[in-house]
PDB file of C-alpha atoms in Angstrom:
ATOM      1  CA  UNK A   1      -0.220  -0.039   0.057  1.00  0.00           C
ATOM      2  CA  UNK A   2       1.009   3.425  -0.467  1.00  0.00           C
ATOM      3  CA  UNK A   3       0.381   6.135   2.279  1.00  0.00           C
ATOM      4  CA  UNK A   4       0.492   9.503   1.582  1.00  0.00           C
ATOM      5  CA  UNK A   5       3.450  11.186   3.040  1.00  0.00           C
ATOM      6  CA  UNK A   6       5.273   7.862   3.366  1.00  0.00           C
ATOM      7  CA  UNK A   7       8.391   6.765   1.894  1.00  0.00           C
ATOM      8  CA  UNK A   8       8.113   3.673  -0.375  1.00  0.00           C
ATOM      9  CA  UNK A   9      12.257   3.929  -0.561  1.00  0.00           C
ATOM     10  CA  UNK A  10      15.392   5.512   0.625  1.00  0.00           C
ATOM     11  CA  UNK A  11      18.384   6.043  -1.233  1.00  0.00           C
ATOM     12  CA  UNK A  12      20.132   2.996   0.190  1.00  0.00           C
ATOM     13  CA  UNK A  13      17.888   0.651  -0.065  1.00  0.00           C
ATOM     14  CA  UNK A  14      18.444  -2.643  -1.808  1.00  0.00           C
ATOM     15  CA  UNK A  15      17.408  -2.584  -5.332  1.00  0.00           C
ATOM     16  CA  UNK A  16      13.672  -3.262  -6.044  1.00  0.00           C
ATOM     17  CA  UNK A  17      11.570  -2.509  -9.300  1.00  0.00           C
ATOM     18  CA  UNK A  18       8.199  -0.733  -8.281  1.00  0.00           C
ATOM     19  CA  UNK A  19       5.147  -0.661 -10.573  1.00  0.00           C
ATOM     20  CA  UNK A  20       2.237   2.061  -9.716  1.00  0.00           C
ATOM     21  CA  UNK A  21      -0.995   0.809  -9.702  1.00  0.00           C
ATOM     22  CA  UNK A  22      -2.682   3.300  -8.166  1.00  0.00           C
ATOM     23  CA  UNK A  23      -1.547   6.575  -6.676  1.00  0.00           C
ATOM     24  CA  UNK A  24       1.246   8.849  -7.458  1.00  0.00           C
ATOM     25  CA  UNK A  25       5.284   8.850  -5.978  1.00  0.00           C
ATOM     26  CA  UNK A  26       7.346  11.506  -5.881  1.00  0.00           C
ATOM     27  CA  UNK A  27      10.907  10.139  -6.615  1.00  0.00           C
ATOM     28  CA  UNK A  28      13.551  12.905  -5.282  1.00  0.00           C
ATOM     29  CA  UNK A  29      16.839  13.805  -7.294  1.00  0.00           C
ATOM     30  CA  UNK A  30      19.768  11.792  -6.129  1.00  0.00           C
ATOM     31  CA  UNK A  31      21.840  13.459  -3.863  1.00  0.00           C
ATOM     32  CA  UNK A  32      24.872  15.280  -4.819  1.00  0.00           C
ATOM     33  CA  UNK A  33      22.843  16.491  -8.179  1.00  0.00           C
ATOM     34  CA  UNK A  34      22.000  19.715  -9.207  1.00  0.00           C
ATOM     35  CA  UNK A  35      18.737  18.543 -10.877  1.00  0.00           C
ATOM     36  CA  UNK A  36      16.380  19.379  -7.988  1.00  0.00           C
ATOM     37  CA  UNK A  37      13.081  18.424  -9.368  1.00  0.00           C
ATOM     38  CA  UNK A  38      11.441  15.599  -8.157  1.00  0.00           C
ATOM     39  CA  UNK A  39       9.825  13.034 -11.004  1.00  0.00           C
ATOM     40  CA  UNK A  40       6.422  11.901 -10.507  1.00  0.00           C
ATOM     41  CA  UNK A  41       5.424   8.400 -11.103  1.00  0.00           C
ATOM     42  CA  UNK A  42       1.744   7.909 -12.086  1.00  0.00           C
ATOM     43  CA  UNK A  43      -0.419   4.292 -12.525  1.00  0.00           C
ATOM     44  CA  UNK A  44       1.420   2.160 -14.975  1.00  0.00           C
ATOM     45  CA  UNK A  45       4.934   3.723 -14.427  1.00  0.00           C
ATOM     46  CA  UNK A  46       7.762   1.301 -13.331  1.00  0.00           C
ATOM     47  CA  UNK A  47      10.545   2.416 -11.549  1.00  0.00           C
ATOM     48  CA  UNK A  48      13.919   1.084 -10.531  1.00  0.00           C
ATOM     49  CA  UNK A  49      13.883  -1.403 -13.378  1.00  0.00           C
ATOM     50  CA  UNK A  50      17.096  -1.077 -14.763  1.00  0.00           C
ATOM     51  CA  UNK A  51      19.026  -0.635 -11.328  1.00  0.00           C
ATOM     52  CA  UNK A  52      17.271  -3.788 -10.163  1.00  0.00           C
ATOM     53  CA  UNK A  53      18.450  -5.584 -13.208  1.00  0.00           C
ATOM     54  CA  UNK A  54      22.081  -4.198 -12.347  1.00  0.00           C
ATOM     55  CA  UNK A  55      21.551  -5.189  -8.742  1.00  0.00           C
ATOM     56  CA  UNK A  56      22.443  -1.158  -7.729  1.00  0.00           C
ATOM     57  CA  UNK A  57      20.022   0.793  -5.276  1.00  0.00           C
ATOM     58  CA  UNK A  58      17.868   3.033  -7.253  1.00  0.00           C
ATOM     59  CA  UNK A  59      19.550   6.059  -5.538  1.00  0.00           C
ATOM     60  CA  UNK A  60      16.731   8.220  -4.886  1.00  0.00           C
ATOM     61  CA  UNK A  61      13.881   8.560  -2.123  1.00  0.00           C
ATOM     62  CA  UNK A  62      10.499   7.656  -3.022  1.00  0.00           C
ATOM     63  CA  UNK A  63       7.549   9.080  -1.451  1.00  0.00           C
ATOM     64  CA  UNK A  64       3.766   8.631  -1.893  1.00  0.00           C
ATOM     65  CA  UNK A  65       1.942  11.738  -2.978  1.00  0.00           C
ATOM     66  CA  UNK A  66      -1.247  10.289  -2.237  1.00  0.00           C
ATOM     67  CA  UNK A  67      -2.969   7.040  -1.131  1.00  0.00           C
ATOM     68  CA  UNK A  68      -2.891   3.686  -3.842  1.00  0.00           C
ATOM     69  CA  UNK A  69      -1.198   0.724  -4.475  1.00  0.00           C
ATOM     70  CA  UNK A  70       2.117  -0.409  -6.001  1.00  0.00           C
ATOM     71  CA  UNK A  71       4.080  -3.801  -6.548  1.00  0.00           C
ATOM     72  CA  UNK A  72       7.280  -3.994  -5.104  1.00  0.00           C
ATOM     73  CA  UNK A  73       9.564  -6.675  -6.355  1.00  0.00           C
ATOM     74  CA  UNK A  74      13.146  -7.177  -4.759  1.00  0.00           C
ATOM     75  CA  UNK A  75      16.148  -7.987  -7.082  1.00  0.00           C
ATOM     76  CA  UNK A  76      16.315 -11.576  -6.076  1.00  0.00           C
ATOM     77  CA  UNK A  77      12.631 -12.250  -6.252  1.00  0.00           C
ATOM     78  CA  UNK A  78      12.362 -10.750  -9.830  1.00  0.00           C
ATOM     79  CA  UNK A  79      15.307 -13.002 -10.882  1.00  0.00           C
ATOM     80  CA  UNK A  80      13.688 -15.977  -9.299  1.00  0.00           C
ATOM     81  CA  UNK A  81      10.606 -15.289 -11.190  1.00  0.00           C
ATOM     82  CA  UNK A  82      12.128 -14.924 -14.246  1.00  0.00           C
ATOM     83  CA  UNK A  83      14.077 -18.271 -13.849  1.00  0.00           C
ATOM     84  CA  UNK A  84      11.017 -20.019 -13.108  1.00  0.00           C
ATOM     85  CA  UNK A  85       8.935 -18.409 -15.586  1.00  0.00           C
ATOM     86  CA  UNK A  86      10.444 -18.458 -19.358  1.00  0.00           C
ATOM     87  CA  UNK A  87       7.177 -16.630 -20.871  1.00  0.00           C
ATOM     88  CA  UNK A  88       7.336 -14.086 -18.450  1.00  0.00           C
ATOM     89  CA  UNK A  89      11.101 -13.406 -19.288  1.00  0.00           C
ATOM     90  CA  UNK A  90      10.209 -13.123 -22.802  1.00  0.00           C
ATOM     91  CA  UNK A  91       7.373 -10.724 -22.255  1.00  0.00           C
ATOM     92  CA  UNK A  92       9.591  -8.667 -19.257  1.00  0.00           C
ATOM     93  CA  UNK A  93      12.482  -8.260 -22.260  1.00  0.00           C
ATOM     94  CA  UNK A  94       9.989  -7.583 -24.998  1.00  0.00           C
ATOM     95  CA  UNK A  95       8.321  -4.717 -23.148  1.00  0.00           C
ATOM     96  CA  UNK A  96      11.997  -3.435 -22.252  1.00  0.00           C
ATOM     97  CA  UNK A  97      13.073  -3.492 -25.870  1.00  0.00           C
ATOM     98  CA  UNK A  98       9.769  -2.816 -27.487  1.00  0.00           C
ATOM     99  CA  UNK A  99       9.743  -6.536 -29.320  1.00  0.00           C
TER     100      UNK A  99
END
């Protein structure tokens, strides 16, 4: 669940992919960057995909802007799912590369 004002992720959290199903998330600019504008993730957006595949933290704080639901899949769980479901693996990479 997303609860308005609560953090879903911190900069140093382990890698995880998050798909926003409802509500909105604000992703702060990474520490040490000049870009101060947060990015807003809306329903249907997936955050942390490439970071999770690479096994690195997203490096941003994610905070719920409104109540909602998000699917949160950690690095190890994602690779376990993809290893046991070849069709999901094809769909996942097809979506990433527009195939």
